[in-house]
Amino acid sequence: MNAPSLPRPIEPPAADDPRTIGRYRVLGRLGAGGMGEVFLGLSPGRRLVAVKVVHPHLARNPEFRRRFAREVAAARAVGGFHTPAVVDADVSGPLPWSASEYIAAPALDQVVATYGPLPVDSLWELARGMAEALRAIHAARVVHRDLKPSNVLVAADGPRVIDFGIAQSLGEDESTLTVTGGVIGTPGYMSPEQARGGFVGPAGDVFSLGSVLMFAACGRGPFGNGDPAALLMRVARGEPDLSGLPPGSLGDLVAQCLSVDPAARPHPADLLAVLNRTTRTRADRWLPVDVTEGTRVFTREIADLTVRAETTRPELAPRRRNAVLLTLAVLAIVMLVVAGGLTYMAVHGAEKTSATASSVVSTTSTPRPARISVGGVPTSVALSADGTRLFVLDPGGVQVVDTATNAVVRTVKLDLAMFEEAVVSPDGSRIYAPSIARKVIRILDGATGNEIGTLGPIDSPKRPDVSPDGRQVYVPDGDNLSIFDANTKSRVGDRIPIDHQPGEIRPLPGSGNLIIAEYSLMNQKKNDISVYHPATGAVTKIDVGVRTRDLAVSADGRRAAVTTWTANSAFFIDTATESVTGSIDLGSRLSGIALSADGSRAYIAAEDTATLMVVDTATAKVVDRIRVEQEPAGLAMSTDGCLYVANSRSGSVSVVSTR
């Protein structure tokens, strides 16, 4: 009996298919749908990409073009290991297209159709991967809105969430993304509120995650199959059939995701906290043997196709081979001449070489970072005021590290819905975490994790910040900034109006001012940097012209720096003149920034290359690169020049000496 096999991953190009799209050579067809066709492309650097091209009749529709542009912007804004990166796009050409990293893997619906439902151990890792993807998607202020089995790729090293075709920015007008007489989405996997045409927030994606997990576990969704209209009615009434879910904690978790009430569904952070406490299997061995072998066959077919494409690439066609050989011959002659010249210099010109040596810039490699293993998914790090303790935040709570020994000395277990938004006071005695449901900032004991008070009420609370002395807490309060006395828990003065909701808030040592990176929505072209002057009550603006993401301030308060969401850039700011002094495009997805004590160096994390770029802030030039570990995220700089980097994928903190 023959083993079951997955559908072929790629079909040969049709006679009327394009041979190139942008700078990508078309190798074949990956699929087609209502919005367009997807081709396998090969970049000039021999990288495989999936190129989505919009159907011609839709390209003539201005509204659809805007929707496609939103899809590209949404996918570019999302980081994280479990979503493929968009590497190129043309949204304004005759036929808009986008190119994303190609994952040689089948979709979940193909895997289940071929091999049947997945075992429980595989379901745990599938849930973990999708929850991590949603965490990254929602952190970028995006809602996917069409999470379904065909949009989840089953790769040997973990699942990937794809296709942001109907993604929506949080805060975007819902009416811009609906269709006349209906709703957008896939009936069997959408949430009840989406089926009813209501507001779809992050909780809608969590419902869809539960539906996908149920399909993977049972071979069917929670609402069955059948006529789409009847299916939509069952979804709108909120009548999922949960029979067949695996017993135990995983089944309970899926049932919570499928709660009819959006407020009762867990956040992706909650899911990760539970999933990461339940270690089932290694991430690289998460699939059954037959499925793993099936995905390898899938991968090998793609590899074979690429090799064939390379051996028949147009630039080496017979009519050009003579020209190539002639070029190689000329290069060989040049190399011989150069080699002879170098030999002459080595024998006869040593004294001239020493005379010019001072003109060569010497670079010394930064020592390899030390490693603190903390486990879990560390997302941010912060230092105590005296620098003796490092606070590492992850889904399970806060780990306290002795910076003298780099050893974890205490772990504070937390029950947080928004653990990524929590902060630790400079003395470690308190943890501040926003609660959207209660509209307050929760105050938790830094030793036990128990709630000991609240700050508020707060309009749409977000991540707060704490003054260096721990006496004041700075809280985003809608489109205002509120300052609270940490001891009395009372608001200090009136709310301070900011044009847009504050995102990150940092005090400027020496001046007493606060610098604020405003919160950014995906559909905004830019957001300003605000500076609040307590002495006068004035709020001034610094325009950097883009959507800013992370904010850092030097220890002396004279320099600030920001990274951006979509421009892969960093901007440097003189806080005395409140002006931009320079910027640099680093060509990578940026995920964190820190400044040296005097502000002369910026350390910028590139999430997709696991690298810290060291930038001279005066010249805006890269002067060094430091390899860290997978998915560097939060950064913290000590006053003595020790840099700590949370590596969210590898469960570690890198310790970099910058002196």
mmCIF file of N, CA and C in Angstrom, residues 271-323:
data_model
loop_
_atom_site.group_PDB
_atom_site.id
_atom_site.type_symbol
_atom_site.label_atom_id
_atom_site.label_comp_id
_atom_site.label_asym_id
_atom_site.label_seq_id
_atom_site.Cartn_x
_atom_site.Cartn_y
_atom_site.Cartn_z
ATOM 1 N N LEU A 271 -2.431 32.655 26.319
ATOM 2 C CA LEU A 271 -2.252 31.338 25.712
ATOM 3 C C LEU A 271 -0.790 30.903 25.777
ATOM 4 N N LEU A 272 0.115 31.827 25.422
ATOM 5 C CA LEU A 272 1.531 31.488 25.453
ATOM 6 C C LEU A 272 1.994 31.156 26.863
ATOM 7 N N ALA A 273 1.467 31.891 27.843
ATOM 8 C CA ALA A 273 1.855 31.624 29.231
ATOM 9 C C ALA A 273 1.504 30.192 29.615
ATOM 10 N N VAL A 274 0.316 29.738 29.208
ATOM 11 C CA VAL A 274 -0.101 28.366 29.510
ATOM 12 C C VAL A 274 0.694 27.366 28.685
ATOM 13 N N LEU A 275 0.823 27.639 27.394
ATOM 14 C CA LEU A 275 1.480 26.700 26.490
ATOM 15 C C LEU A 275 2.960 26.536 26.812
ATOM 16 N N ASN A 276 3.612 27.625 27.191
ATOM 17 C CA ASN A 276 5.035 27.542 27.495
ATOM 18 C C ASN A 276 5.315 26.864 28.830
ATOM 19 N N ARG A 277 4.290 26.769 29.680
ATOM 20 C CA ARG A 277 4.455 26.023 30.922
ATOM 21 C C ARG A 277 4.208 24.535 30.710
ATOM 22 N N THR A 278 3.722 24.193 29.515
ATOM 23 C CA THR A 278 3.407 22.794 29.208
ATOM 24 C C THR A 278 4.309 22.332 28.077
ATOM 25 N N THR A 279 5.496 21.869 28.418
ATOM 26 C CA THR A 279 6.466 21.415 27.413
ATOM 27 C C THR A 279 6.091 20.011 26.963
ATOM 28 N N ARG A 280 5.778 19.885 25.692
ATOM 29 C CA ARG A 280 5.342 18.588 25.176
ATOM 30 C C ARG A 280 6.397 17.915 24.312
ATOM 31 N N THR A 281 7.000 18.667 23.417
ATOM 32 C CA THR A 281 7.935 18.050 22.478
ATOM 33 C C THR A 281 8.868 19.107 21.942
ATOM 34 N N ARG A 282 9.973 18.693 21.346
ATOM 35 C CA ARG A 282 10.894 19.641 20.735
ATOM 36 C C ARG A 282 10.256 20.280 19.518
ATOM 37 N N ALA A 283 10.546 21.592 19.317
ATOM 38 C CA ALA A 283 9.924 22.316 18.213
ATOM 39 C C ALA A 283 10.281 21.719 16.860
ATOM 40 N N ASP A 284 11.499 21.119 16.741
ATOM 41 C CA ASP A 284 11.890 20.549 15.451
ATOM 42 C C ASP A 284 11.425 19.102 15.278
ATOM 43 N N ARG A 285 10.680 18.571 16.262
ATOM 44 C CA ARG A 285 10.128 17.220 16.150
ATOM 45 C C ARG A 285 8.656 17.235 16.529
ATOM 46 N N TRP A 286 7.959 18.232 16.072
ATOM 47 C CA TRP A 286 6.588 18.440 16.550
ATOM 48 C C TRP A 286 5.558 17.677 15.735
ATOM 49 N N LEU A 287 5.941 17.135 14.595
ATOM 50 C CA LEU A 287 4.990 16.457 13.719
ATOM 51 C C LEU A 287 5.191 14.940 13.762
ATOM 52 N N PRO A 288 4.140 14.174 13.503
ATOM 53 C CA PRO A 288 4.305 12.726 13.363
ATOM 54 C C PRO A 288 5.291 12.400 12.237
ATOM 55 N N VAL A 289 5.893 11.211 12.305
ATOM 56 C CA VAL A 289 6.938 10.844 11.353
ATOM 57 C C VAL A 289 6.438 10.893 9.914
ATOM 58 N N ASP A 290 5.216 10.384 9.661
ATOM 59 C CA ASP A 290 4.734 10.361 8.275
ATOM 60 C C ASP A 290 4.481 11.767 7.744
ATOM 61 N N VAL A 291 4.000 12.652 8.606
ATOM 62 C CA VAL A 291 3.778 14.038 8.168
ATOM 63 C C VAL A 291 5.118 14.725 7.916
ATOM 64 N N THR A 292 6.070 14.493 8.810
ATOM 65 C CA THR A 292 7.400 15.087 8.620
ATOM 66 C C THR A 292 8.006 14.643 7.297
ATOM 67 N N GLU A 293 7.889 13.356 6.992
ATOM 68 C CA GLU A 293 8.432 12.856 5.731
ATOM 69 C C GLU A 293 7.693 13.470 4.544
ATOM 70 N N GLY A 294 6.385 13.653 4.685
ATOM 71 C CA GLY A 294 5.615 14.288 3.622
ATOM 72 C C GLY A 294 6.051 15.714 3.362
ATOM 73 N N THR A 295 6.329 16.455 4.438
ATOM 74 C CA THR A 295 6.785 17.834 4.252
ATOM 75 C C THR A 295 8.179 17.874 3.649
ATOM 76 N N ARG A 296 9.011 16.851 3.958
ATOM 77 C CA ARG A 296 10.347 16.805 3.356
ATOM 78 C C ARG A 296 10.273 16.547 1.862
ATOM 79 N N VAL A 297 9.364 15.666 1.447
ATOM 80 C CA VAL A 297 9.162 15.431 0.013
ATOM 81 C C VAL A 297 8.730 16.726 -0.667
ATOM 82 N N PHE A 298 7.851 17.431 -0.003
ATOM 83 C CA PHE A 298 7.376 18.720 -0.491
ATOM 84 C C PHE A 298 8.557 19.675 -0.682
ATOM 85 N N THR A 299 9.421 19.735 0.344
ATOM 86 C CA THR A 299 10.582 20.626 0.297
ATOM 87 C C THR A 299 11.552 20.203 -0.796
ATOM 88 N N ARG A 300 11.756 18.882 -0.928
ATOM 89 C CA ARG A 300 12.711 18.400 -1.936
ATOM 90 C C ARG A 300 12.248 18.740 -3.343
ATOM 91 N N GLU A 301 10.948 18.672 -3.599
ATOM 92 C CA GLU A 301 10.463 18.993 -4.943
ATOM 93 C C GLU A 301 10.763 20.451 -5.288
ATOM 94 N N ILE A 302 10.586 21.332 -4.296
ATOM 95 C CA ILE A 302 10.908 22.736 -4.517
ATOM 96 C C ILE A 302 12.409 22.893 -4.773
ATOM 97 N N ALA A 303 13.239 22.194 -3.982
ATOM 98 C CA ALA A 303 14.688 22.285 -4.156
ATOM 99 C C ALA A 303 15.108 21.797 -5.540
ATOM 100 N N ASP A 304 14.521 20.684 -5.996
ATOM 101 C CA ASP A 304 14.851 20.161 -7.322
ATOM 102 C C ASP A 304 14.469 21.157 -8.408
ATOM 103 N N LEU A 305 13.328 21.775 -8.248
ATOM 104 C CA LEU A 305 12.884 22.759 -9.233
ATOM 105 C C LEU A 305 13.862 23.920 -9.301
ATOM 106 N N THR A 306 14.346 24.373 -8.130
ATOM 107 C CA THR A 306 15.282 25.484 -8.092
ATOM 108 C C THR A 306 16.586 25.123 -8.789
ATOM 109 N N VAL A 307 17.069 23.902 -8.544
ATOM 110 C CA VAL A 307 18.305 23.460 -9.201
ATOM 111 C C VAL A 307 18.134 23.439 -10.710
ATOM 112 N N ARG A 308 16.982 22.908 -11.165
ATOM 113 C CA ARG A 308 16.735 22.882 -12.618
ATOM 114 C C ARG A 308 16.684 24.296 -13.182
ATOM 115 N N ALA A 309 16.077 25.209 -12.421
ATOM 116 C CA ALA A 309 15.994 26.594 -12.890
ATOM 117 C C ALA A 309 17.381 27.213 -13.003
ATOM 118 N N GLU A 310 18.258 26.876 -12.034
ATOM 119 C CA GLU A 310 19.610 27.425 -12.057
ATOM 120 C C GLU A 310 20.407 26.913 -13.258
ATOM 121 N N THR A 311 20.219 25.632 -13.620
ATOM 122 C CA THR A 311 20.990 25.066 -14.731
ATOM 123 C C THR A 311 20.500 25.555 -16.080
ATOM 124 N N THR A 312 19.319 26.167 -16.109
ATOM 125 C CA THR A 312 18.784 26.666 -17.384
ATOM 126 C C THR A 312 18.538 28.159 -17.330
ATOM 127 N N ARG A 313 19.249 28.863 -16.412
ATOM 128 C CA ARG A 313 18.965 30.292 -16.273
ATOM 129 C C ARG A 313 19.318 31.019 -17.561
ATOM 130 N N PRO A 314 18.524 32.013 -17.953
ATOM 131 C CA PRO A 314 18.685 32.663 -19.258
ATOM 132 C C PRO A 314 20.054 33.280 -19.448
ATOM 133 N N GLU A 315 20.676 33.823 -18.378
ATOM 134 C CA GLU A 315 21.931 34.524 -18.576
ATOM 135 C C GLU A 315 23.073 33.599 -18.963
ATOM 136 N N LEU A 316 22.867 32.243 -18.834
ATOM 137 C CA LEU A 316 23.890 31.300 -19.268
ATOM 138 C C LEU A 316 23.439 30.503 -20.488
ATOM 139 N N ALA A 317 22.519 31.040 -21.244
ATOM 140 C CA ALA A 317 22.066 30.383 -22.468
ATOM 141 C C ALA A 317 23.226 30.326 -23.464
ATOM 142 N N PRO A 318 23.201 29.343 -24.428
ATOM 143 C CA PRO A 318 24.336 29.142 -25.334
ATOM 144 C C PRO A 318 24.752 30.400 -26.077
ATOM 145 N N ARG A 319 23.808 31.224 -26.469
ATOM 146 C CA ARG A 319 24.185 32.372 -27.295
ATOM 147 C C ARG A 319 25.022 33.387 -26.517
ATOM 148 N N ARG A 320 25.035 33.255 -25.145
ATOM 149 C CA ARG A 320 25.824 34.197 -24.369
ATOM 150 C C ARG A 320 27.035 33.537 -23.720
ATOM 151 N N ARG A 321 27.184 32.223 -23.932
ATOM 152 C CA ARG A 321 28.237 31.513 -23.212
ATOM 153 C C ARG A 321 29.624 32.001 -23.621
ATOM 154 N N ASN A 322 29.794 32.307 -24.926
ATOM 155 C CA ASN A 322 31.095 32.784 -25.383
ATOM 156 C C ASN A 322 31.472 34.090 -24.704
ATOM 157 N N ALA A 323 30.471 34.972 -24.562
ATOM 158 C CA ALA A 323 30.750 36.256 -23.917
ATOM 159 C C ALA A 323 31.148 36.056 -22.463
#
